[in-house]
Amino acid sequence: MSRRFASVVLVFPLLALLLLVSDSPYPALPGPKRDAPRAIVALGDSTMAGEGAGSYEPGTDGENGNWCHRSTKASVHYTRVAGVDKVFNLACSGANSEQVGITDQVRNTEGSQARQLAAIAREYRVSVVVVAVGANDDPRFADVLGACLRAWIERRADCAKAMADEWKARVERMTPKVERALRDVRRVLQDEGYTPRSYTLVLQSYAAPVAPGLPFDLQNLAGCPLRTGDLEWVRDRAVEQLSEGLRTAAKAAEARFLDLAKAGEKREACMGGEKADREWFTRLTVDFDGLRDEARARHALQESFHPNDRGYEQFGRCMSEFLATTAREASCVAGSDGNLDAVVAKD
Protein backbone atom coordinates (compact mmCIF):
# COMPACT_ATOMS: atom_id res chain seq x y z
CA MET A 1 0.00 0.00 0.00
CA SER A 2 1.43 3.36 -1.00
CA ARG A 3 2.12 6.04 1.57
CA ARG A 4 -0.42 8.42 -0.12
CA PHE A 5 -3.17 5.75 -0.02
CA ALA A 6 -2.41 4.99 3.63
CA SER A 7 -2.77 8.71 4.47
CA VAL A 8 -6.18 8.86 2.80
CA VAL A 9 -7.33 5.78 4.69
CA LEU A 10 -6.37 7.45 7.98
CA VAL A 11 -8.20 10.69 7.09
CA PHE A 12 -11.64 9.08 6.62
CA PRO A 13 -11.99 7.87 10.24
CA LEU A 14 -10.93 11.32 11.44
CA LEU A 15 -13.62 13.01 9.33
CA ALA A 16 -16.21 10.54 10.61
CA LEU A 17 -15.23 11.35 14.19
CA LEU A 18 -15.57 15.10 13.54
CA LEU A 19 -19.06 14.61 12.15
CA LEU A 20 -20.09 12.59 15.19
CA VAL A 21 -18.99 15.22 17.71
CA SER A 22 -20.37 18.16 15.71
CA ASP A 23 -23.98 19.26 15.39
CA SER A 24 -23.34 20.20 11.77
CA PRO A 25 -21.14 18.96 8.95
CA TYR A 26 -20.17 22.58 8.26
CA PRO A 27 -17.72 24.75 10.24
CA ALA A 28 -19.43 26.95 12.84
CA LEU A 29 -19.71 30.66 12.10
CA PRO A 30 -17.66 32.90 14.41
CA GLY A 31 -19.31 34.55 17.38
CA PRO A 32 -22.63 33.50 18.92
CA LYS A 33 -24.90 30.63 17.91
CA ARG A 34 -25.89 30.27 14.28
CA ASP A 35 -29.46 31.58 14.65
CA ALA A 36 -28.56 34.59 16.81
CA PRO A 37 -30.27 37.83 15.64
CA ARG A 38 -28.01 40.18 13.72
CA ALA A 39 -27.20 43.60 15.16
CA ILE A 40 -25.62 46.95 14.39
CA VAL A 41 -23.77 48.65 17.26
CA ALA A 42 -22.90 52.34 17.57
CA LEU A 43 -19.91 53.53 19.62
CA GLY A 44 -18.54 56.98 20.22
CA ASP A 45 -19.39 60.43 21.49
CA SER A 46 -22.25 62.94 21.24
CA THR A 47 -22.43 62.85 17.44
CA MET A 48 -23.21 59.15 17.55
CA ALA A 49 -25.22 59.25 20.77
CA GLY A 50 -27.74 61.67 19.26
CA GLU A 51 -27.01 64.79 21.29
CA GLY A 52 -29.29 67.62 20.18
CA ALA A 53 -32.13 65.46 18.90
CA GLY A 54 -33.98 65.14 22.21
CA SER A 55 -36.01 62.02 22.95
CA TYR A 56 -33.22 60.72 25.18
CA GLU A 57 -33.27 57.17 26.48
CA PRO A 58 -34.31 56.86 30.14
CA GLY A 59 -31.31 57.05 32.42
CA THR A 60 -29.18 59.14 30.04
CA ASP A 61 -30.64 62.63 30.61
CA GLY A 62 -28.88 63.48 33.85
CA GLU A 63 -30.34 60.71 36.01
CA ASN A 64 -27.76 59.75 38.65
CA GLY A 65 -25.16 61.83 36.83
CA ASN A 66 -25.50 60.13 33.44
CA TRP A 67 -25.48 62.75 30.66
CA CYS A 68 -24.82 60.43 27.73
CA HIS A 69 -27.92 61.84 25.97
CA ARG A 70 -28.52 58.74 23.83
CA SER A 71 -31.42 59.63 21.58
CA THR A 72 -33.97 57.37 19.97
CA LYS A 73 -33.45 59.65 16.96
CA ALA A 74 -29.69 59.10 16.71
CA SER A 75 -28.35 58.31 13.24
CA VAL A 76 -27.87 54.62 14.01
CA HIS A 77 -31.65 54.30 14.35
CA TYR A 78 -31.98 55.56 10.77
CA THR A 79 -29.26 53.26 9.44
CA ARG A 80 -30.60 50.34 7.44
CA VAL A 81 -28.57 47.18 6.85
CA ALA A 82 -29.93 44.12 5.06
CA GLY A 83 -30.59 41.28 7.50
CA VAL A 84 -30.08 43.47 10.57
CA ASP A 85 -33.01 44.48 12.76
CA LYS A 86 -31.46 44.96 16.21
CA VAL A 87 -29.81 48.28 17.10
CA PHE A 88 -27.57 49.02 20.07
CA ASN A 89 -26.35 52.54 20.79
CA LEU A 90 -23.49 52.55 23.31
CA ALA A 91 -22.26 56.04 22.39
CA CYS A 92 -22.12 58.68 25.10
CA SER A 93 -21.81 62.47 24.95
CA GLY A 94 -18.38 63.54 26.12
CA ALA A 95 -16.74 60.19 25.41
CA ASN A 96 -13.16 60.15 24.16
CA SER A 97 -11.16 57.44 22.41
CA GLU A 98 -10.07 55.84 25.66
CA GLN A 99 -13.66 55.29 26.73
CA VAL A 100 -14.54 53.75 23.38
CA GLY A 101 -11.60 51.36 23.70
CA ILE A 102 -10.62 48.94 26.43
CA THR A 103 -10.23 50.94 29.64
CA ASP A 104 -11.11 51.16 33.32
CA GLN A 105 -12.00 54.83 32.83
CA VAL A 106 -15.54 55.84 33.82
CA ARG A 107 -17.29 58.89 32.34
CA ASN A 108 -20.91 59.88 32.75
CA THR A 109 -21.15 56.87 35.10
CA GLU A 110 -20.36 54.49 32.20
CA GLY A 111 -17.26 52.43 31.44
CA SER A 112 -15.59 50.97 28.36
CA GLN A 113 -17.84 50.84 25.31
CA ALA A 114 -15.67 48.10 23.79
CA ARG A 115 -16.36 45.88 26.79
CA GLN A 116 -20.07 46.57 26.47
CA LEU A 117 -19.76 45.58 22.81
CA ALA A 118 -18.17 42.28 23.83
CA ALA A 119 -21.21 41.40 25.95
CA ILE A 120 -23.54 42.11 23.03
CA ALA A 121 -21.35 40.10 20.64
CA ARG A 122 -21.86 36.96 22.73
CA GLU A 123 -25.63 37.04 22.37
CA TYR A 124 -26.11 38.74 19.00
CA ARG A 125 -24.27 38.37 15.73
CA VAL A 126 -22.75 41.83 15.34
CA SER A 127 -22.70 42.59 11.62
CA VAL A 128 -21.77 46.29 11.71
CA VAL A 129 -19.99 48.56 14.19
CA VAL A 130 -20.15 52.31 13.48
CA VAL A 131 -17.88 54.68 15.40
CA ALA A 132 -17.67 58.46 15.78
CA VAL A 133 -14.94 59.60 18.15
CA GLY A 134 -11.93 61.89 18.41
CA ALA A 135 -13.36 65.38 18.90
CA ASN A 136 -13.21 65.03 22.70
CA ASP A 137 -9.58 63.94 22.66
CA ASP A 138 -6.85 66.51 22.07
CA PRO A 139 -8.92 68.69 19.69
CA ARG A 140 -11.56 69.31 22.40
CA PHE A 141 -13.87 70.68 19.71
CA ALA A 142 -16.67 71.67 22.09
CA ASP A 143 -14.24 73.76 24.14
CA VAL A 144 -13.00 75.43 20.96
CA LEU A 145 -16.54 76.45 20.03
CA GLY A 146 -16.98 77.72 23.57
CA ALA A 147 -13.83 79.83 23.25
CA CYS A 148 -15.09 81.27 19.97
CA LEU A 149 -18.41 82.09 21.61
CA ARG A 150 -16.59 83.95 24.39
CA ALA A 151 -14.56 85.79 21.78
CA TRP A 152 -17.81 87.05 20.23
CA ILE A 153 -19.17 88.14 23.63
CA GLU A 154 -15.93 89.92 24.56
CA ARG A 155 -15.51 91.35 21.04
CA ARG A 156 -12.09 89.71 20.65
CA ALA A 157 -10.69 88.53 17.33
CA ASP A 158 -8.24 85.92 18.60
CA CYS A 159 -10.27 82.69 18.66
CA ALA A 160 -9.56 81.20 15.24
CA LYS A 161 -6.10 82.78 15.15
CA ALA A 162 -5.13 81.25 18.47
CA MET A 163 -6.60 77.84 17.63
CA ALA A 164 -5.17 77.67 14.11
CA ASP A 165 -1.62 77.73 15.44
CA GLU A 166 -2.09 74.55 17.46
CA TRP A 167 -5.07 72.80 15.85
CA LYS A 168 -3.06 70.64 13.46
CA ALA A 169 -0.86 69.44 16.32
CA ARG A 170 -3.95 68.59 18.37
CA VAL A 171 -5.35 66.52 15.52
CA GLU A 172 -2.02 64.73 15.07
CA ARG A 173 -2.01 63.78 18.78
CA MET A 174 -5.59 62.54 18.49
CA THR A 175 -5.03 60.26 15.49
CA PRO A 176 -3.15 57.39 17.18
CA LYS A 177 -5.65 57.41 20.03
CA VAL A 178 -8.56 56.85 17.65
CA GLU A 179 -6.58 54.13 15.88
CA ARG A 180 -6.00 52.42 19.24
CA ALA A 181 -9.72 52.55 20.03
CA LEU A 182 -10.57 50.95 16.68
CA ARG A 183 -8.00 48.22 17.28
CA ASP A 184 -9.56 47.61 20.70
CA VAL A 185 -12.93 47.13 19.02
CA ARG A 186 -11.38 44.56 16.71
CA ARG A 187 -9.66 42.88 19.64
CA VAL A 188 -12.82 42.33 21.69
CA LEU A 189 -14.65 40.95 18.66
CA GLN A 190 -11.73 38.64 17.90
CA ASP A 191 -11.81 37.44 21.50
CA GLU A 192 -15.49 36.61 21.02
CA GLY A 193 -14.71 34.47 17.99
CA TYR A 194 -15.30 36.98 15.18
CA THR A 195 -13.05 37.20 12.14
CA PRO A 196 -12.35 40.56 10.47
CA ARG A 197 -14.48 39.52 7.47
CA SER A 198 -17.48 38.54 9.58
CA TYR A 199 -18.38 42.16 10.42
CA THR A 200 -17.93 45.70 9.08
CA LEU A 201 -16.17 48.42 11.09
CA VAL A 202 -16.77 52.03 10.02
CA LEU A 203 -15.34 55.25 11.40
CA GLN A 204 -17.22 58.42 10.50
CA SER A 205 -15.99 61.98 10.79
CA TYR A 206 -17.77 65.17 11.84
CA ALA A 207 -19.89 67.65 9.92
CA ALA A 208 -19.30 71.38 10.28
CA PRO A 209 -22.14 72.63 12.52
CA VAL A 210 -21.73 76.29 11.57
CA ALA A 211 -20.64 78.30 8.52
CA PRO A 212 -20.23 81.89 7.33
CA GLY A 213 -23.04 83.53 5.40
CA LEU A 214 -25.76 83.25 8.01
CA PRO A 215 -28.30 86.10 8.42
CA PHE A 216 -26.81 88.98 10.39
CA ASP A 217 -29.76 89.09 12.78
CA LEU A 218 -28.91 85.54 13.90
CA GLN A 219 -25.20 86.11 14.42
CA ASN A 220 -25.89 86.78 18.09
CA LEU A 221 -27.31 85.11 21.21
CA ALA A 222 -30.57 84.53 19.33
CA GLY A 223 -28.86 81.92 17.15
CA CYS A 224 -25.14 81.61 16.39
CA PRO A 225 -22.99 84.09 18.35
CA LEU A 226 -19.71 83.51 16.51
CA ARG A 227 -17.50 85.92 14.60
CA THR A 228 -17.41 85.55 10.80
CA GLY A 229 -13.71 84.72 10.76
CA ASP A 230 -14.27 81.99 13.34
CA LEU A 231 -17.18 80.56 11.35
CA GLU A 232 -14.93 80.38 8.29
CA TRP A 233 -12.12 78.70 10.22
CA VAL A 234 -14.42 76.08 11.74
CA ARG A 235 -15.88 75.09 8.38
CA ASP A 236 -12.86 75.43 6.12
CA ARG A 237 -9.97 74.42 8.36
CA ALA A 238 -10.89 72.82 11.65
CA VAL A 239 -13.43 70.27 10.43
CA GLU A 240 -11.45 69.44 7.29
CA GLN A 241 -8.24 68.79 9.24
CA LEU A 242 -10.15 66.76 11.81
CA SER A 243 -11.51 64.57 9.00
CA GLU A 244 -8.02 64.04 7.61
CA GLY A 245 -6.77 62.85 10.99
CA LEU A 246 -9.69 60.45 11.33
CA ARG A 247 -9.18 59.16 7.78
CA THR A 248 -5.57 58.33 8.71
CA ALA A 249 -6.71 56.48 11.85
CA ALA A 250 -9.30 54.47 9.93
CA LYS A 251 -6.78 53.43 7.30
CA ALA A 252 -4.24 52.36 9.92
CA ALA A 253 -6.84 50.21 11.69
CA GLU A 254 -8.14 48.83 8.37
CA ALA A 255 -11.60 50.28 9.03
CA ARG A 256 -13.88 51.82 6.43
CA PHE A 257 -14.25 55.61 6.53
CA LEU A 258 -17.27 57.85 5.94
CA ASP A 259 -16.41 61.55 5.62
CA LEU A 260 -19.12 63.91 6.90
CA ALA A 261 -17.08 67.12 6.68
CA LYS A 262 -19.36 68.64 4.02
CA ALA A 263 -22.52 66.77 5.00
CA GLY A 264 -24.23 69.81 6.46
CA GLU A 265 -23.34 72.28 3.71
CA LYS A 266 -26.00 75.05 3.53
CA ARG A 267 -27.90 73.26 6.32
CA GLU A 268 -25.70 74.44 9.18
CA ALA A 269 -27.12 76.12 12.27
CA CYS A 270 -28.78 79.49 11.56
CA MET A 271 -28.36 79.17 7.77
CA GLY A 272 -32.11 78.73 7.33
CA GLY A 273 -32.90 82.16 8.77
CA GLU A 274 -36.59 82.25 9.60
CA LYS A 275 -36.96 78.70 8.26
CA ALA A 276 -35.16 76.91 11.05
CA ASP A 277 -36.79 73.63 10.04
CA ARG A 278 -34.46 73.56 7.01
CA GLU A 279 -31.41 73.29 9.24
CA TRP A 280 -29.76 70.03 10.31
CA PHE A 281 -28.01 71.46 13.38
CA THR A 282 -29.11 73.09 16.61
CA ARG A 283 -28.54 76.75 17.20
CA LEU A 284 -27.36 78.07 20.56
CA THR A 285 -29.65 76.04 22.84
CA VAL A 286 -30.19 76.82 26.50
CA ASP A 287 -31.99 74.54 28.94
CA PHE A 288 -33.53 77.32 31.05
CA ASP A 289 -35.29 74.86 33.32
CA GLY A 290 -31.96 73.20 33.94
CA LEU A 291 -30.47 76.52 35.05
CA ARG A 292 -32.71 76.36 38.10
CA ASP A 293 -31.14 73.07 39.16
CA GLU A 294 -27.53 73.27 40.33
CA ALA A 295 -26.81 69.69 39.21
CA ARG A 296 -28.11 70.36 35.70
CA ALA A 297 -26.94 73.95 35.24
CA ARG A 298 -23.51 73.09 33.84
CA HIS A 299 -25.19 71.01 31.14
CA ALA A 300 -27.60 73.78 30.12
CA LEU A 301 -25.77 74.43 26.80
CA GLN A 302 -24.91 70.79 26.06
CA GLU A 303 -27.20 70.45 23.04
CA SER A 304 -25.85 73.54 21.24
CA PHE A 305 -24.39 73.14 17.73
CA HIS A 306 -25.09 69.41 17.48
CA PRO A 307 -27.08 67.76 14.70
CA ASN A 308 -30.85 67.73 15.20
CA ASP A 309 -33.22 64.88 14.36
CA ARG A 310 -33.31 65.93 10.67
CA GLY A 311 -29.53 65.90 10.53
CA TYR A 312 -29.27 62.50 12.15
CA GLU A 313 -31.84 61.08 9.77
CA GLN A 314 -29.73 62.28 6.84
CA PHE A 315 -26.52 60.90 8.35
CA GLY A 316 -28.25 57.55 8.82
CA ARG A 317 -29.42 57.63 5.22
CA CYS A 318 -25.88 58.27 3.99
CA MET A 319 -24.42 55.55 6.20
CA SER A 320 -27.02 53.10 4.86
CA GLU A 321 -25.96 53.85 1.30
CA PHE A 322 -22.29 53.47 2.20
CA LEU A 323 -22.82 50.13 3.95
CA ALA A 324 -24.63 48.82 0.88
CA THR A 325 -21.38 49.23 -1.08
CA THR A 326 -18.02 47.53 -0.72
CA ALA A 327 -16.11 50.82 -0.93
CA ARG A 328 -13.44 51.51 1.66
CA GLU A 329 -14.26 55.22 1.75
CA ALA A 330 -17.01 57.64 0.81
CA SER A 331 -18.22 61.17 1.53
CA CYS A 332 -21.71 62.35 2.45
CA VAL A 333 -22.78 65.01 -0.05
CA ALA A 334 -26.21 66.46 -0.77
CA GLY A 335 -27.71 65.33 -4.06
CA SER A 336 -30.03 67.22 -6.39
CA ASP A 337 -33.01 66.24 -4.21
CA GLY A 338 -31.39 67.77 -1.13
CA ASN A 339 -30.82 64.43 0.59
CA LEU A 340 -27.39 63.12 1.52
CA ASP A 341 -25.81 60.53 -0.74
CA ALA A 342 -22.70 58.45 -0.13
CA VAL A 343 -20.27 59.45 -2.87
CA VAL A 344 -17.57 56.81 -3.19
CA ALA A 345 -14.03 58.10 -3.23
CA LYS A 346 -12.13 57.61 -6.49
CA ASP A 347 -8.85 55.72 -6.32
Coordinates of C-alpha atoms in Angstrom, one line a residue, residues 26-300:
Y26 CA -20.2 22.6 8.3
P27 CA -17.7 24.7 10.2
A28 CA -19.4 27.0 12.8
L29 CA -19.7 30.7 12.1
P30 CA -17.7 32.9 14.4
G31 CA -19.3 34.6 17.4
P32 CA -22.6 33.5 18.9
K33 CA -24.9 30.6 17.9
R34 CA -25.9 30.3 14.3
D35 CA -29.5 31.6 14.6
A36 CA -28.6 34.6 16.8
P37 CA -30.3 37.8 15.6
R38 CA -28.0 40.2 13.7
A39 CA -27.2 43.6 15.2
I40 CA -25.6 47.0 14.4
V41 CA -23.8 48.6 17.3
A42 CA -22.9 52.3 17.6
L43 CA -19.9 53.5 19.6
G44 CA -18.5 57.0 20.2
D45 CA -19.4 60.4 21.5
S46 CA -22.3 62.9 21.2
T47 CA -22.4 62.9 17.4
M48 CA -23.2 59.1 17.5
A49 CA -25.2 59.3 20.8
G50 CA -27.7 61.7 19.3
E51 CA -27.0 64.8 21.3
G52 CA -29.3 67.6 20.2
A53 CA -32.1 65.5 18.9
G54 CA -34.0 65.1 22.2
S55 CA -36.0 62.0 23.0
Y56 CA -33.2 60.7 25.2
E57 CA -33.3 57.2 26.5
P58 CA -34.3 56.9 30.1
G59 CA -31.3 57.0 32.4
T60 CA -29.2 59.1 30.0
D61 CA -30.6 62.6 30.6
G62 CA -28.9 63.5 33.8
E63 CA -30.3 60.7 36.0
N64 CA -27.8 59.8 38.6
G65 CA -25.2 61.8 36.8
N66 CA -25.5 60.1 33.4
W67 CA -25.5 62.7 30.7
C68 CA -24.8 60.4 27.7
H69 CA -27.9 61.8 26.0
R70 CA -28.5 58.7 23.8
S71 CA -31.4 59.6 21.6
T72 CA -34.0 57.4 20.0
K73 CA -33.5 59.7 17.0
A74 CA -29.7 59.1 16.7
S75 CA -28.3 58.3 13.2
V76 CA -27.9 54.6 14.0
H77 CA -31.7 54.3 14.4
Y78 CA -32.0 55.6 10.8
T79 CA -29.3 53.3 9.4
R80 CA -30.6 50.3 7.4
V81 CA -28.6 47.2 6.8
A82 CA -29.9 44.1 5.1
G83 CA -30.6 41.3 7.5
V84 CA -30.1 43.5 10.6
D85 CA -33.0 44.5 12.8
K86 CA -31.5 45.0 16.2
V87 CA -29.8 48.3 17.1
F88 CA -27.6 49.0 20.1
N89 CA -26.4 52.5 20.8
L90 CA -23.5 52.6 23.3
A91 CA -22.3 56.0 22.4
C92 CA -22.1 58.7 25.1
S93 CA -21.8 62.5 24.9
G94 CA -18.4 63.5 26.1
A95 CA -16.7 60.2 25.4
N96 CA -13.2 60.1 24.2
S97 CA -11.2 57.4 22.4
E98 CA -10.1 55.8 25.7
Q99 CA -13.7 55.3 26.7
V100 CA -14.5 53.7 23.4
G101 CA -11.6 51.4 23.7
I102 CA -10.6 48.9 26.4
T103 CA -10.2 50.9 29.6
D104 CA -11.1 51.2 33.3
Q105 CA -12.0 54.8 32.8
V106 CA -15.5 55.8 33.8
R107 CA -17.3 58.9 32.3
N108 CA -20.9 59.9 32.8
T109 CA -21.1 56.9 35.1
E110 CA -20.4 54.5 32.2
G111 CA -17.3 52.4 31.4
S112 CA -15.6 51.0 28.4
Q113 CA -17.8 50.8 25.3
A114 CA -15.7 48.1 23.8
R115 CA -16.4 45.9 26.8
Q116 CA -20.1 46.6 26.5
L117 CA -19.8 45.6 22.8
A118 CA -18.2 42.3 23.8
A119 CA -21.2 41.4 25.9
I120 CA -23.5 42.1 23.0
A121 CA -21.4 40.1 20.6
R122 CA -21.9 37.0 22.7
E123 CA -25.6 37.0 22.4
Y124 CA -26.1 38.7 19.0
R125 CA -24.3 38.4 15.7
V126 CA -22.7 41.8 15.3
S127 CA -22.7 42.6 11.6
V128 CA -21.8 46.3 11.7
V129 CA -20.0 48.6 14.2
V130 CA -20.1 52.3 13.5
V131 CA -17.9 54.7 15.4
A132 CA -17.7 58.5 15.8
V133 CA -14.9 59.6 18.2
G134 CA -11.9 61.9 18.4
A135 CA -13.4 65.4 18.9
N136 CA -13.2 65.0 22.7
D137 CA -9.6 63.9 22.7
D138 CA -6.9 66.5 22.1
P139 CA -8.9 68.7 19.7
R140 CA -11.6 69.3 22.4
F141 CA -13.9 70.7 19.7
A142 CA -16.7 71.7 22.1
D143 CA -14.2 73.8 24.1
V144 CA -13.0 75.4 21.0
L145 CA -16.5 76.5 20.0
G146 CA -17.0 77.7 23.6
A147 CA -13.8 79.8 23.3
C148 CA -15.1 81.3 20.0
L149 CA -18.4 82.1 21.6
R150 CA -16.6 84.0 24.4
A151 CA -14.6 85.8 21.8
W152 CA -17.8 87.1 20.2
I153 CA -19.2 88.1 23.6
E154 CA -15.9 89.9 24.6
R155 CA -15.5 91.3 21.0
R156 CA -12.1 89.7 20.6
A157 CA -10.7 88.5 17.3
D158 CA -8.2 85.9 18.6
C159 CA -10.3 82.7 18.7
A160 CA -9.6 81.2 15.2
K161 CA -6.1 82.8 15.1
A162 CA -5.1 81.2 18.5
M163 CA -6.6 77.8 17.6
A164 CA -5.2 77.7 14.1
D165 CA -1.6 77.7 15.4
E166 CA -2.1 74.6 17.5
W167 CA -5.1 72.8 15.9
K168 CA -3.1 70.6 13.5
A169 CA -0.9 69.4 16.3
R170 CA -3.9 68.6 18.4
V171 CA -5.3 66.5 15.5
E172 CA -2.0 64.7 15.1
R173 CA -2.0 63.8 18.8
M174 CA -5.6 62.5 18.5
T175 CA -5.0 60.3 15.5
P176 CA -3.1 57.4 17.2
K177 CA -5.7 57.4 20.0
V178 CA -8.6 56.9 17.7
E179 CA -6.6 54.1 15.9
R180 CA -6.0 52.4 19.2
A181 CA -9.7 52.6 20.0
L182 CA -10.6 51.0 16.7
R183 CA -8.0 48.2 17.3
D184 CA -9.6 47.6 20.7
V185 CA -12.9 47.1 19.0
R186 CA -11.4 44.6 16.7
R187 CA -9.7 42.9 19.6
V188 CA -12.8 42.3 21.7
L189 CA -14.6 40.9 18.7
Q190 CA -11.7 38.6 17.9
D191 CA -11.8 37.4 21.5
E192 CA -15.5 36.6 21.0
G193 CA -14.7 34.5 18.0
Y194 CA -15.3 37.0 15.2
T195 CA -13.1 37.2 12.1
P196 CA -12.4 40.6 10.5
R197 CA -14.5 39.5 7.5
S198 CA -17.5 38.5 9.6
Y199 CA -18.4 42.2 10.4
T200 CA -17.9 45.7 9.1
L201 CA -16.2 48.4 11.1
V202 CA -16.8 52.0 10.0
L203 CA -15.3 55.3 11.4
Q204 CA -17.2 58.4 10.5
S205 CA -16.0 62.0 10.8
Y206 CA -17.8 65.2 11.8
A207 CA -19.9 67.6 9.9
A208 CA -19.3 71.4 10.3
P209 CA -22.1 72.6 12.5
V210 CA -21.7 76.3 11.6
A211 CA -20.6 78.3 8.5
P212 CA -20.2 81.9 7.3
G213 CA -23.0 83.5 5.4
L214 CA -25.8 83.3 8.0
P215 CA -28.3 86.1 8.4
F216 CA -26.8 89.0 10.4
D217 CA -29.8 89.1 12.8
L218 CA -28.9 85.5 13.9
Q219 CA -25.2 86.1 14.4
N220 CA -25.9 86.8 18.1
L221 CA -27.3 85.1 21.2
A222 CA -30.6 84.5 19.3
G223 CA -28.9 81.9 17.2
C224 CA -25.1 81.6 16.4
P225 CA -23.0 84.1 18.3
L226 CA -19.7 83.5 16.5
R227 CA -17.5 85.9 14.6
T228 CA -17.4 85.5 10.8
G229 CA -13.7 84.7 10.8
D230 CA -14.3 82.0 13.3
L231 CA -17.2 80.6 11.3
E232 CA -14.9 80.4 8.3
W233 CA -12.1 78.7 10.2
V234 CA -14.4 76.1 11.7
R235 CA -15.9 75.1 8.4
D236 CA -12.9 75.4 6.1
R237 CA -10.0 74.4 8.4
A238 CA -10.9 72.8 11.7
V239 CA -13.4 70.3 10.4
E240 CA -11.5 69.4 7.3
Q241 CA -8.2 68.8 9.2
L242 CA -10.2 66.8 11.8
S243 CA -11.5 64.6 9.0
E244 CA -8.0 64.0 7.6
G245 CA -6.8 62.9 11.0
L246 CA -9.7 60.4 11.3
R247 CA -9.2 59.2 7.8
T248 CA -5.6 58.3 8.7
A249 CA -6.7 56.5 11.9
A250 CA -9.3 54.5 9.9
K251 CA -6.8 53.4 7.3
A252 CA -4.2 52.4 9.9
A253 CA -6.8 50.2 11.7
E254 CA -8.1 48.8 8.4
A255 CA -11.6 50.3 9.0
R256 CA -13.9 51.8 6.4
F257 CA -14.3 55.6 6.5
L258 CA -17.3 57.9 5.9
D259 CA -16.4 61.5 5.6
L260 CA -19.1 63.9 6.9
A261 CA -17.1 67.1 6.7
K262 CA -19.4 68.6 4.0
A263 CA -22.5 66.8 5.0
G264 CA -24.2 69.8 6.5
E265 CA -23.3 72.3 3.7
K266 CA -26.0 75.0 3.5
R267 CA -27.9 73.3 6.3
E268 CA -25.7 74.4 9.2
A269 CA -27.1 76.1 12.3
C270 CA -28.8 79.5 11.6
M271 CA -28.4 79.2 7.8
G272 CA -32.1 78.7 7.3
G273 CA -32.9 82.2 8.8
E274 CA -36.6 82.3 9.6
K275 CA -37.0 78.7 8.3
A276 CA -35.2 76.9 11.1
D277 CA -36.8 73.6 10.0
R278 CA -34.5 73.6 7.0
E279 CA -31.4 73.3 9.2
W280 CA -29.8 70.0 10.3
F281 CA -28.0 71.5 13.4
T282 CA -29.1 73.1 16.6
R283 CA -28.5 76.8 17.2
L284 CA -27.4 78.1 20.6
T285 CA -29.7 76.0 22.8
V286 CA -30.2 76.8 26.5
D287 CA -32.0 74.5 28.9
F288 CA -33.5 77.3 31.0
D289 CA -35.3 74.9 33.3
G290 CA -32.0 73.2 33.9
L291 CA -30.5 76.5 35.0
R292 CA -32.7 76.4 38.1
D293 CA -31.1 73.1 39.2
E294 CA -27.5 73.3 40.3
A295 CA -26.8 69.7 39.2
R296 CA -28.1 70.4 35.7
A297 CA -26.9 74.0 35.2
R298 CA -23.5 73.1 33.8
H299 CA -25.2 71.0 31.1
A300 CA -27.6 73.8 30.1

